[in-house]
Coordinates of C-alpha atoms and ligand atoms in Angstrom, one line a residue:
X729 CA 2.2 -20.0 -25.7
X730 CA 4.6 -19.8 -22.8
X731 CA 2.9 -20.0 -19.3
X732 CA 4.2 -16.5 -18.6
X733 CA 6.3 -13.7 -20.1
X734 CA 7.2 -12.5 -16.7
X735 CA 10.9 -12.9 -15.8
X736 CA 10.2 -12.8 -12.0
X737 CA 9.6 -15.8 -9.7
X738 CA 6.0 -17.0 -10.2
X739 CA 3.6 -15.2 -8.0
X740 CA 0.6 -16.7 -6.1
X741 CA -2.4 -15.3 -8.2
X742 CA -4.9 -15.9 -5.4
X743 CA -3.0 -14.5 -2.5
X744 CA 0.1 -12.9 -1.2
X745 CA 3.7 -13.9 -2.0
X746 CA 5.4 -16.2 -4.4
X747 CA 3.7 -19.3 -5.6
X748 CA 5.8 -21.5 -3.4
X749 CA 5.6 -19.5 -0.2
X750 CA 4.5 -21.4 3.0
X751 CA 3.7 -20.5 6.6
X752 CA 6.2 -21.8 9.2
X753 CA 5.0 -23.7 12.2
X754 CA 4.7 -20.6 14.4
X755 CA 2.8 -18.7 11.8
X756 CA 0.5 -21.7 11.3
X757 CA -0.2 -21.7 15.0
X758 CA -1.0 -18.0 15.1
X759 CA -3.3 -18.4 12.1
X760 CA -5.1 -21.3 13.8
X761 CA -5.4 -19.2 17.0
X762 CA -7.0 -16.4 15.0
X763 CA -9.3 -18.7 13.1
X764 CA -10.4 -20.2 16.4
X765 CA -11.1 -16.8 17.9
X766 CA -13.2 -16.0 14.9
X767 CA -15.0 -19.3 15.3
X768 CA -14.1 -20.8 12.0
X769 CA -14.0 -24.5 11.3
X770 CA -10.4 -25.3 10.5
X771 CA -10.9 -27.8 7.7
X772 CA -8.7 -26.8 4.8
X773 CA -10.1 -26.1 1.4
X774 CA -8.2 -26.8 -1.9
X775 CA -6.3 -23.8 -3.1
X776 CA -7.4 -22.3 -6.5
X777 CA -5.6 -23.8 -9.5
X778 CA -5.2 -22.1 -12.8
X779 CA -7.1 -24.8 -14.7
X780 CA -10.2 -23.9 -12.8
X781 CA -10.5 -20.6 -14.5
X782 CA -12.0 -20.0 -17.9
X783 CA -10.7 -17.0 -19.7
X784 CA -12.5 -15.3 -22.6
X785 CA -10.4 -14.9 -25.8
X786 CA -8.7 -11.5 -26.2
X787 CA -11.1 -9.1 -27.9
X788 CA -8.3 -7.4 -29.8
X789 CA -5.0 -8.4 -31.5
X790 CA -1.7 -7.4 -30.1
X791 CA 0.2 -4.8 -32.1
X792 CA 2.4 -6.8 -34.5
X793 CA 5.6 -4.8 -33.9
X794 CA 5.3 -5.3 -30.2
X795 CA 3.8 -8.8 -30.2
X796 CA 6.9 -10.4 -28.5
X797 CA 6.2 -8.1 -25.4
X798 CA 2.5 -9.0 -25.2
X799 CA 1.1 -12.0 -23.4
X800 CA -2.4 -13.5 -23.3
X801 CA -1.4 -16.5 -21.3
X802 CA -4.0 -17.5 -18.7
X803 CA -1.5 -17.1 -15.9
X804 CA -0.4 -13.6 -16.9
X805 CA -4.0 -12.5 -17.4
X806 CA -5.1 -14.0 -14.1
X807 CA -2.1 -12.4 -12.2
X808 CA -3.0 -9.0 -13.7
X809 CA -6.7 -9.2 -13.3
X810 CA -6.7 -7.6 -9.8
X811 CA -4.6 -6.5 -6.9
X812 CA -4.4 -8.0 -3.4
X813 CA -7.4 -6.7 -1.5
X814 CA -9.6 -9.1 0.4
X815 CA -12.2 -9.0 -2.4
X816 CA -9.5 -9.7 -5.0
X817 CA -8.4 -12.8 -3.2
X818 CA -12.0 -13.9 -2.3
X819 CA -13.0 -13.8 -6.0
X820 CA -10.0 -16.1 -6.8
X821 CA -11.2 -18.5 -4.1
X822 CA -14.6 -18.4 -5.8
X823 CA -12.8 -19.3 -9.1
X824 CA -14.1 -16.0 -10.6
X825 CA -11.2 -14.1 -12.2
X826 CA -12.0 -10.5 -11.3
X827 CA -11.6 -8.7 -14.6
X828 CA -8.9 -10.2 -16.8
X829 CA -7.2 -7.7 -19.2
X830 CA -7.2 -8.9 -22.8
X831 CA -3.4 -8.6 -22.9
X832 CA -0.5 -8.1 -20.5
X833 CA 2.3 -6.0 -22.0
X834 CA 5.9 -6.2 -20.7
X835 CA 7.6 -3.3 -22.3
X836 CA 11.4 -3.6 -22.6
X837 CA 12.1 0.1 -22.4
X838 CA 10.5 3.5 -22.4
X839 CA 10.1 3.6 -26.2
X840 CA 8.0 0.5 -26.0
X841 CA 5.8 2.3 -23.4
X842 CA 5.4 5.2 -25.8
X843 CA 4.6 2.9 -28.7
X844 CA 2.0 1.0 -26.6
X845 CA 0.2 4.2 -25.6
X846 CA 0.2 5.4 -29.3
X847 CA -1.3 2.0 -30.4
X848 CA -3.8 2.0 -27.5
X849 CA -5.0 5.5 -28.4
X850 CA -5.4 4.6 -32.0
X851 CA -7.3 1.4 -31.2
X852 CA -9.4 2.7 -28.3
X853 CA -7.8 0.3 -25.8
X854 CA -7.7 1.1 -22.1
X855 CA -4.2 0.8 -20.5
X856 CA -3.8 0.0 -16.8
X857 CA -0.3 0.7 -15.6
X858 CA 0.9 -2.1 -13.3
X859 CA 3.9 -2.1 -10.9
X860 CA 3.8 -4.9 -8.3
X861 CA 0.1 -5.4 -8.4
X862 CA -0.3 -4.9 -4.6
X863 CA -3.1 -2.4 -4.9
X864 CA -5.7 -2.9 -2.2
X865 CA -8.3 -0.5 -3.7
X866 CA -9.0 -1.9 -7.2
X867 CA -6.2 0.2 -8.7
X868 CA -5.1 -2.3 -11.3
X869 CA -8.3 -4.1 -12.2
X870 CA -9.3 -3.8 -15.8
X871 CA -12.8 -2.8 -14.8
X872 CA -13.2 0.0 -17.3
X873 CA -16.8 -0.3 -18.5
X874 CA -17.7 -1.3 -22.0
X875 CA -16.6 1.8 -23.9
X876 CA -13.3 0.3 -25.0
X877 CA -12.3 -2.1 -27.7
X878 CA -10.1 -3.9 -25.2
X879 CA -7.8 -3.6 -22.2
X880 CA -4.0 -4.0 -21.6
X881 CA -2.3 -4.3 -18.3
X882 CA 1.1 -2.5 -18.7
X883 CA 3.6 -4.3 -16.4
X884 CA 6.7 -2.3 -15.8
X885 CA 8.8 -5.2 -14.5
X886 CA 11.5 -5.0 -17.1
X887 CA 12.1 -1.3 -16.2
X888 CA 13.7 -2.2 -12.9
X889 CA 17.2 -0.8 -12.9
X890 CA 19.0 1.9 -11.0
X891 CA 20.3 4.0 -13.9
X892 CA 22.5 6.6 -12.2
X893 CA 23.7 7.5 -8.7
X894 CA 24.7 11.0 -7.6
X895 CA 26.6 10.4 -4.4
X896 CA 27.2 14.1 -3.8
X897 CA 23.5 15.1 -3.7
X898 CA 22.7 11.6 -2.4
X899 CA 20.1 10.8 -5.1
X900 CA 19.5 8.1 -7.7
X901 CA 17.7 7.8 -11.0
X902 CA 15.6 4.6 -10.7
X903 CA 13.3 2.9 -13.2
X904 CA 9.7 2.8 -12.0
X905 CA 9.2 -0.9 -12.3
X906 CA 11.8 -1.8 -9.7
X907 CA 10.4 -3.7 -6.7
X908 CA 11.6 -2.7 -3.2
X909 CA 14.2 -5.5 -2.9
X910 CA 15.4 -4.9 -6.4
X911 CA 16.2 -1.2 -5.9
X912 CA 17.6 -1.8 -2.4
X913 CA 20.0 -4.5 -3.8
X914 CA 21.2 -2.1 -6.5
X915 CA 21.7 0.8 -4.2
X916 CA 23.6 -1.2 -1.6
X917 CA 27.0 -1.3 -3.4
X918 CA 26.9 2.5 -3.4
X919 CA 26.4 2.5 0.4
X920 CA 23.0 4.2 0.0
X921 CA 19.4 3.3 0.6
X922 CA 16.0 4.7 -0.1
X923 CA 14.6 3.6 3.3
X924 CA 11.0 3.5 2.2
X925 CA 9.5 0.3 3.6
X926 CA 5.8 -0.2 3.1
X927 CA 4.5 -3.5 4.4
X928 CA 4.2 -4.6 0.8
X929 CA 7.9 -3.7 0.1
X930 CA 8.7 -7.2 -1.3
X931 CA 6.1 -7.0 -4.1
X932 CA 5.5 -3.3 -4.8
X933 CA 7.4 -1.0 -7.1
X934 CA 8.8 2.5 -7.1
X935 CA 6.3 3.6 -9.8
X936 CA 3.4 2.2 -7.7
X937 CA 4.6 3.9 -4.6
X938 CA 4.7 7.3 -6.4
X939 CA 1.5 6.7 -8.2
X940 CA -0.3 5.9 -4.9
X941 CA 1.6 8.2 -2.6
X942 CA 2.6 5.1 -0.5
X943 CA 3.4 5.3 3.2
X944 CA 6.6 3.8 4.4
X945 CA 7.9 2.6 7.8
X946 CA 8.9 6.1 9.0
X947 CA 6.2 7.0 11.5
X948 CA 7.0 10.7 11.4
X949 CA 8.8 13.2 9.0
X950 CA 9.3 11.1 5.9
X951 CA 5.9 9.4 6.1
X952 CA 4.9 9.3 2.4
X953 CA 7.1 8.5 -0.7
X954 CA 6.5 12.1 -1.6
X955 CA 9.2 13.2 0.7
X956 CA 11.9 11.2 -1.2
X957 CA 10.9 12.2 -4.7
X958 CA 13.3 14.7 -6.4
X959 CA 11.9 14.5 -9.9
X960 CA 9.7 12.3 -12.1
X961 CA 9.4 11.2 -15.7
X962 CA 5.8 10.5 -16.9
X963 CA 4.9 9.1 -20.4
X964 CA 1.5 10.3 -21.4
X965 CA -0.5 9.8 -24.6
X966 CA 0.4 13.3 -25.5
X967 CA 4.2 13.3 -24.8
X968 CA 6.7 12.9 -22.0
X969 CA 6.7 15.2 -18.9
X970 CA 10.1 15.4 -17.2
X971 CA 10.3 17.4 -14.0
X972 CA 13.6 19.1 -12.9
X973 CA 15.9 17.8 -10.3
X974 CA 15.9 20.4 -7.6
X975 CA 16.2 20.2 -3.8
X976 CA 13.3 22.6 -3.5
X977 CA 11.6 25.2 -5.6
X978 CA 9.0 28.0 -5.2
X979 CA 8.4 28.2 -8.9
X980 CA 4.6 27.9 -9.0
X981 CA 2.6 24.7 -8.2
X982 CA 5.1 21.8 -8.1
X983 CA 4.6 19.5 -11.2
X984 CA 5.6 16.4 -9.1
X985 CA 2.7 17.1 -6.8
X986 CA 0.3 16.4 -9.7
X987 CA 2.2 13.2 -10.6
X988 CA 2.2 11.9 -7.0
X989 CA -1.1 10.1 -6.4
X990 CA -2.1 10.2 -10.1
X991 CA -2.7 6.4 -9.9
X992 CA -1.9 5.7 -13.6
X993 CA -4.6 8.1 -14.7
X994 CA -2.3 10.8 -16.1
X995 CA 0.5 8.8 -17.5
X996 CA 3.0 6.0 -17.0
X997 CA 5.9 6.7 -14.7
X998 CA 9.0 5.3 -16.2
X999 CA 11.7 6.6 -13.8
X1000 CA 12.3 9.0 -11.0
X1001 CA 15.2 10.7 -9.2
X1002 CA 14.9 9.7 -5.6
X1003 CA 16.5 11.2 -2.5
X1004 CA 18.6 8.6 -0.7
X1005 CA 20.1 8.1 2.8
X1006 CA 22.9 6.4 4.4
X1007 CA 21.9 3.2 6.2
X1008 CA 21.4 3.8 9.9
X1009 CA 24.4 3.1 12.2
X1010 CA 22.6 4.0 15.4
X1011 CA 19.3 2.7 16.7
X1012 CA 17.3 3.0 19.8
X1013 CA 14.1 1.1 20.5
X1014 CA 11.6 0.6 23.3
X1015 CA 8.4 -1.3 23.6
X1016 CA 6.1 0.6 26.1
X1017 CA 3.0 -0.8 27.8
X1018 CA 0.0 1.4 28.7
X1019 CA -2.9 0.1 30.7
X1020 CA -5.0 3.2 29.7
X1021 CA -5.5 3.7 26.0
X1022 CA -6.6 7.4 26.1
X1023 CA -3.5 8.2 28.2
X1024 CA -1.4 6.4 25.6
X1025 CA -3.0 8.5 22.9
X1026 CA -2.1 11.7 24.8
X1027 CA 1.5 10.4 25.1
X1028 CA 1.7 9.8 21.4
X1029 CA 0.4 13.2 20.6
X1030 CA 3.0 14.7 23.0
X1031 CA 5.7 12.7 21.1
X1032 CA 4.4 13.8 17.7
X1033 CA 4.5 17.5 18.8
X1034 CA 7.8 17.2 20.6
X1035 CA 10.0 17.7 17.5
X1036 CA 11.8 14.5 18.3
X1037 CA 10.6 12.8 15.1
X1038 CA 10.9 9.2 16.1
X1039 CA 11.3 6.9 13.1
X1040 CA 8.9 4.4 14.7
X1041 CA 6.1 5.5 17.0
X1042 CA 3.2 3.0 16.4
X1043 CA 0.6 2.8 19.1
X1044 CA -1.3 -0.5 19.0
X1045 CA -4.6 -0.6 20.8
X1046 CA -5.2 -3.6 23.1
X1047 CA -7.0 -5.6 20.3
X1048 CA -4.2 -4.9 17.9
X1049 CA -1.6 -6.6 20.2
X1050 CA -3.7 -9.7 19.9
X1051 CA -3.8 -9.6 16.1
X1052 CA -0.1 -9.2 15.9
X1053 CA 0.4 -12.0 18.5
X1054 CA 2.5 -9.6 20.8
X1055 CA 0.0 -9.1 23.7
X1056 CA -3.0 -10.4 25.5
X1057 CA -5.5 -7.8 24.5
X1058 CA -5.5 -6.2 27.9
X1059 CA -3.0 -3.3 27.4
X1060 CA -1.9 -1.0 24.6
X1061 CA 1.6 -1.2 23.3
X1062 CA 3.8 1.6 21.8
X1063 CA 6.6 0.5 19.5
X1064 CA 9.0 3.4 19.8
X1065 CA 12.2 3.8 17.8
X1066 CA 14.8 6.2 16.5
X1067 CA 17.4 5.6 13.8
X1068 CA 20.3 7.7 12.6
X1069 CA 23.3 7.3 10.3
X1070 CA 25.0 10.2 12.0
X1071 CA 24.6 10.4 15.8
X1072 CA 23.9 8.3 18.9
X1073 CA 20.4 8.6 20.0
X1074 CA 20.5 8.5 23.8
X1075 CA 19.3 12.1 24.1
X1076 CA 16.3 11.6 21.8
X1077 CA 15.3 8.3 23.4
X1078 CA 15.9 9.8 26.9
X1079 CA 13.5 12.7 26.3
X1080 CA 10.9 10.4 24.6
X1081 CA 10.9 8.1 27.6
X1082 CA 10.5 11.1 30.0
X1083 CA 7.3 11.9 28.1
X1084 CA 6.3 8.2 28.2
X1085 CA 6.7 8.3 32.0
X1086 CA 4.6 11.4 32.3
X1087 CA 1.7 9.5 30.7
X1088 CA 2.0 6.3 32.7
X1089 CA 3.8 4.1 30.2
X1090 CA 6.1 1.3 31.4
X1091 CA 9.1 -0.3 29.7
X1092 CA 12.1 -2.4 30.3
X1093 CA 14.9 0.0 30.9
X1094 CA 17.6 -2.6 30.5
X1095 CA 16.3 -3.6 27.1
X1096 CA 16.2 0.1 26.0
X1097 CA 19.8 0.5 27.1
X1098 CA 20.8 -2.6 25.2
X1099 CA 19.2 -1.3 22.0
X1100 CA 21.5 1.8 22.2
X1101 CA 24.7 0.1 23.5
X1102 CA 26.4 -0.6 20.2
X1103 CA 26.4 0.7 16.6
X1104 CA 24.7 -1.5 14.1
X1105 CA 22.9 -3.2 16.9
X1106 CA 20.0 -5.5 15.9
X1107 CA 18.3 -5.4 19.3
X1108 CA 15.4 -3.7 17.7
X1109 CA 14.7 -7.1 16.1
X1110 CA 14.3 -8.7 19.6
X1111 CA 11.7 -8.6 22.4
X1112 CA 8.1 -7.4 21.9
X1113 CA 9.0 -4.7 19.4
X1114 CA 11.0 -7.2 17.4
X1115 CA 8.1 -9.7 17.5
X1116 CA 5.8 -7.0 16.3
X1117 CA 8.1 -6.1 13.4
X1118 CA 8.3 -9.8 12.3
X1119 CA 4.5 -10.1 12.6
X1120 CA 4.0 -6.9 10.6
X1121 CA 6.2 -8.2 7.7
X1122 CA 4.6 -11.6 7.6
X1123 CA 1.0 -10.7 8.4
X1124 CA -0.1 -10.5 4.7
X1125 CA 0.8 -14.2 4.4
X1126 CA -1.4 -15.1 7.3
X1127 CA -4.6 -13.9 5.7
X1128 CA -4.6 -16.4 2.8
X1129 CA -5.7 -19.6 4.4
X1130 CA -8.7 -18.0 6.1
X1131 CA -10.1 -16.4 3.0
X1132 CA -11.0 -19.8 1.6
X1133 CA -12.7 -20.7 4.8
X1134 CA -15.2 -17.7 4.7
X1135 CA -13.1 -15.5 6.9
X1136 CA -13.2 -11.8 6.1
X1137 CA -10.0 -10.0 7.1
X1138 CA -9.4 -6.5 5.9
X1139 CA -8.0 -3.1 6.8
X1140 CA -9.1 0.5 6.4
X1141 CA -6.9 3.5 7.1
X1142 CA -7.2 7.2 7.4
X1143 CA -5.8 10.3 9.0
X1144 CA -7.6 12.8 11.3
X1145 CA -6.7 15.8 13.4
X1146 CA -6.1 15.3 17.1
X1147 CA -9.2 17.4 18.1
X1148 CA -11.4 14.8 16.4
X1149 CA -9.5 11.6 17.1
X1150 CA -11.3 10.3 20.2
X1151 CA -14.7 10.7 18.4
X1152 CA -13.3 9.3 15.2
X1153 CA -11.8 6.2 16.9
X1154 CA -15.0 5.4 18.8
X1155 CA -17.3 6.2 15.9
X1156 CA -15.4 4.3 13.2
X1157 CA -15.1 1.2 15.4
X1158 CA -18.8 1.4 16.3
X1159 CA -19.9 1.8 12.7
X1160 CA -17.7 -1.0 11.4
X1161 CA -18.7 -3.4 14.2
X1162 CA -22.4 -2.6 13.6
X1163 CA -22.0 -3.2 9.8
X1164 CA -20.3 -6.5 10.5
X1165 CA -23.0 -7.6 12.8
X1166 CA -25.7 -6.7 10.3
X1167 CA -23.9 -8.3 7.4
X1168 CA -22.8 -11.5 9.0
X1169 CA -24.5 -11.9 12.3
X1170 CA -21.1 -12.4 13.8
X1171 CA -18.9 -10.6 16.3
X1172 CA -15.7 -9.1 15.2
X1173 CA -12.1 -8.7 16.1
X1174 CA -11.5 -5.1 15.4
X1175 CA -8.3 -3.3 16.2
X1176 CA -6.5 -0.1 15.5
X1177 CA -2.9 1.0 15.3
X1178 CA -1.4 4.4 14.4
X1179 CA 0.8 4.0 11.4
X1180 CA 2.0 7.5 11.0
X1181 CA 2.0 10.6 13.1
X1182 CA 1.9 14.3 12.5
X1183 CA 2.0 17.2 14.9
X1184 CA -1.7 17.9 14.1
X1185 CA -3.0 14.3 14.0
X1186 CA -2.4 10.6 13.6
X1187 CA -3.1 8.1 10.8
X1188 CA -5.2 5.4 12.4
X1189 CA -5.3 2.0 10.7
X1190 CA -8.1 -0.4 11.5
X1191 CA -8.0 -4.2 11.0
X1192 CA -11.0 -6.4 11.3
X1193 CA -11.6 -10.1 11.1
X1194 CA -14.9 -12.0 11.1
X1195 CA -16.5 -14.7 9.1
X1196 CA -19.6 -15.4 7.0
X1197 CA -22.4 -17.1 8.9
X1198 CA -22.4 -20.2 6.6
X1199 CA -18.6 -20.4 6.2
X1200 CA -18.9 -19.8 2.4
X1201 CA -16.7 -17.5 0.5
X1202 CA -19.6 -16.2 -1.6
X1203 CA -21.6 -14.9 1.4
X1204 CA -18.4 -13.6 3.0
X1205 CA -17.7 -11.5 -0.2
X1206 CA -21.3 -10.2 -0.2
X1207 CA -21.0 -9.2 3.4
X1208 CA -17.6 -7.6 2.8
X1209 CA -19.2 -5.3 0.2
X1210 CA -21.7 -4.0 2.7
X1211 CA -19.0 -3.7 5.4
X1212 CA -16.6 -1.9 3.0
X1213 CA -19.3 0.6 2.1
X1214 CA -20.1 1.3 5.7
X1215 CA -16.4 1.7 6.6
X1216 CA -15.8 4.1 3.7
X1217 CA -18.7 6.1 4.9
X1218 CA -17.6 6.1 8.5
X1219 CA -14.1 7.3 7.7
X1220 CA -15.3 10.4 6.0
X1221 CA -18.3 11.0 8.2
X1222 CA -16.2 11.0 11.4
X1223 CA -13.8 13.6 10.0
X1224 CA -11.0 11.6 8.5
X1225 CA -9.8 11.1 4.9
X1226 CA -10.9 8.1 2.8
X1227 CA -7.2 7.1 2.7
X1228 CA -4.0 8.1 4.2
X1229 CA -1.8 5.9 2.0
X1230 CA -3.7 3.1 0.3
X1231 CA -4.9 5.4 -2.5
X1232 CA -8.3 5.9 -4.1
X1233 CA -8.4 3.3 -6.9
X1234 CA -11.9 2.2 -7.7
X1235 CA -13.0 1.1 -4.3
X1236 CA -12.5 4.4 -2.5
X1237 CA -13.8 6.7 -5.2
X1238 CA -17.1 7.4 -3.5
X1239 CA -15.3 8.7 -0.4
X1240 CA -12.8 10.6 -2.5
X1241 CA -15.6 12.4 -4.4
X1242 CA -17.1 13.4 -1.0
X1243 CA -14.0 14.8 0.5
X1244 CA -12.5 16.7 -2.4
X1245 CA -13.9 20.0 -3.5
X1246 CA -15.9 19.6 -6.8
X1247 CA -14.1 22.5 -8.4
X1248 CA -10.7 20.9 -7.7
X1249 CA -12.0 17.7 -9.3
X1250 CA -13.0 19.6 -12.4
X1251 CA -9.5 21.2 -12.5
X1252 CA -7.9 17.7 -12.2
X1253 CA -10.2 16.4 -14.9
X1254 CA -9.0 19.3 -17.2
X1255 CA -5.4 18.2 -16.5
X1256 CA -6.3 14.6 -17.4
X1257 CA -8.0 15.8 -20.6
X1258 CA -4.9 17.6 -21.6
X1259 CA -2.6 14.6 -21.4
X1260 CA -5.1 11.8 -22.0
X1261 CA -7.8 13.4 -24.3
X1262 CA -9.3 10.0 -25.1
X1263 CA -9.4 8.8 -21.5
X1264 CA -7.5 5.6 -22.1
X1265 CA -5.4 5.7 -19.0
X1266 CA -6.7 3.5 -16.1
X1267 CA -10.3 4.5 -16.5
X1268 CA -12.2 4.2 -13.3
X1269 CA -9.5 5.3 -10.8
X1270 CA -10.0 8.8 -9.4
X1271 CA -12.5 9.5 -12.1
X1272 CA -15.8 7.9 -13.1
X1273 CA -15.0 5.9 -16.3
X1274 CA -18.2 7.2 -17.8
X1275 CA -16.6 10.6 -18.0
X1276 CA -13.9 9.2 -20.3
X1277 CA -13.7 11.9 -22.8
X1278 CA -13.6 14.3 -19.9
X1279 CA -15.0 17.2 -21.9
X1280 CA -15.9 18.6 -18.5
X1281 CA -19.6 18.4 -19.2
X1282 CA -20.3 14.8 -18.4
X1283 CA -20.2 12.6 -15.4
X1284 CA -17.5 14.6 -13.8
X1285 CA -19.6 17.6 -13.3
X1286 CA -20.8 17.5 -9.7
Ligands
LIG1158 C1 -0.1 -6.8 2.2 C2 -0.1 -5.4 1.8 C3 0.5 -4.4 2.5 C4 0.5 -3.1 2.1 N1 1.2 -2.2 2.9 C5 1.2 -0.9 2.4 C6 2.0 0.1 3.2 O1 2.6 -0.2 4.2 N2 1.9 1.3 2.7 C7 1.2 1.7 1.6 O2 1.3 2.9 1.3 N3 0.6 0.8 0.9 C8 0.5 -0.5 1.3 N4 -0.2 -1.4 0.5 C9 -0.8 -1.0 -0.7 C10 0.1 -1.1 -1.9 O3 1.2 -1.9 -1.7 C11 0.6 0.3 -2.3 O4 -0.5 1.0 -2.8 C12 1.7 0.3 -3.3 O5 2.2 1.6 -3.4 C13 1.4 -0.2 -4.7 O6 2.5 -0.4 -5.4 P1 2.5 -1.4 -6.7 O7 3.8 -1.3 -7.3 O8 2.1 -2.7 -6.2 O9 1.4 -0.8 -7.6 P2 0.2 -1.5 -8.3 O10 -0.6 -2.2 -7.4 O11 0.8 -2.2 -9.5 O12 -0.6 -0.2 -8.8 C14 -1.2 0.7 -7.9 C15 -1.6 1.9 -8.7 O13 -0.5 2.6 -9.2 C16 -0.6 2.7 -10.6 N5 0.8 2.5 -11.1 C17 1.6 1.4 -10.8 N6 2.8 1.6 -11.4 C18 2.7 2.8 -12.1 C19 3.6 3.5 -13.0 N7 4.8 3.0 -13.2 N8 3.1 4.6 -13.6 C20 1.9 5.1 -13.3 N9 1.0 4.4 -12.5 C21 1.4 3.3 -11.9 C22 -1.6 1.6 -11.0 O14 -2.2 1.9 -12.3 C23 -2.5 1.6 -9.9 O15 -3.5 2.6 -10.0 C24 -0.2 -2.8 0.9 C25 -0.8 -3.7 0.2 C26 -0.8 -5.1 0.6 C27 -1.4 -6.1 -0.3

């Protein structure tokens, strides 16, 4: 049996990145600094090795006609046993494979996807669609209960091509398994780009973005992948749903709206037509300091309501500047940016900085001027804003060494209207800090940045880091479960959503069930029942797996 059927560079099954990725000296220093602040002993622990995991034999046989596309190798099963949340990585450090699927399928084409669903339906096998596996909410774990004969993780990596480009409408038909860098490289020769950059860009796929309604780097206007989707193609156990390519339509409820955020529970996305853009020629950037956080929040609200639509407008609270290694923790920082393929941005940045001035923000005027001085400038990669950008992209790598030392590092994110923000910010921080104190007895580093902004409210994103009292991963994981439950509760109780862009998966289902009207959930269950009558698709995300037949009389009834 080959070690893997994957054709991609080997991934690190217990953390972020490729198997051979390492931290550079600067990153190691920042990591050590963070560990020291958390009070963790810095002795290294041996990284998990594949030989340390025992894997039960598959409970079912692979379909003979598709056997060449099925793998039961320990590495493939381990890599597909979970996503990349803190709990996923902690379980790997404990040498406990989360929930390995019986098989991992690597379909060569859409017909193979159809055949696998037919086989799975006939054999009572649960199918978990898998893109890049970067889910942080239990979206790809084969935790489906015991009502199935077996489980298959359906990895779309071989469906990773840009199939067609329409330069006139500026759109492309792209296969769903393409990872961010793969689709960007194929679009580049056409002079076009999708410009959707989630932090997980390197290791997440188009299908995963659509299935989870991912949030990209644009802070305003094109916040979710939704805004770039022109049409979708979904393979379901009952047939294929192809939506039409249209720039807009008022013809009833939009079918793509049901596909977006369906998290693999309604079908397998095989391709989508995506709206593209020209790469930016003009940029303008500023890094603004505020000594007063509430004033900074007012400023950001004014910017969000100004109609200027900055591409970047991320407010870091004082603690967040510490986390990112771009501040001392005494002032807030606003990373402000505009980009355009069409026009210089002096007027936009000028007006934004007037607003910044009105609310007491300070910035380096010369640096702002430099950022706009030339076309194709890379000044936005320099200075404090550039340092923040680098830290943002590399931060996922920094978490890994700490997990093995009993450090708990995680994020929760939400969105809330401006009228509730002040209470939400204070309440969520208070509740999470209290839960951490109770669960670990430790203090916490707890910070917030706004990832996306709307005229009617921000999307706050909280990061916390603490450690278990005894330094063990087992007690850290037990504590994390309590903290996570309290955080989920806090987000919804203080008026926010359980998730702005990380999706529901299995870990956020309790909050989702609280925030969505029961009648809507029954309506959605009816839709699932229509395309997946036997409930084989990703049981446990969005819906309770016990309601698998979804006859609308079981567990789904509120
Ligand atoms: C370090 C890190 C940073 C992150 N940053 C961001 C961020 O900036 N913005 C953001 O929105 N999210 C972020 N995430 C979360 C995650 O990257 C997103 O949810 C992403 O959209 C998942 O894409 P994926 O291809 O990895 O999907 P997977 O993890 O493989 O799957 C996620 C869900 O989508 C379903 N799915 C995947 N592919 C398909 C398909 N082809 N058809 C049907 N269903 C499918 C799966 O069944 C599962 O329910 C981050 C995660 C990590 C670990």
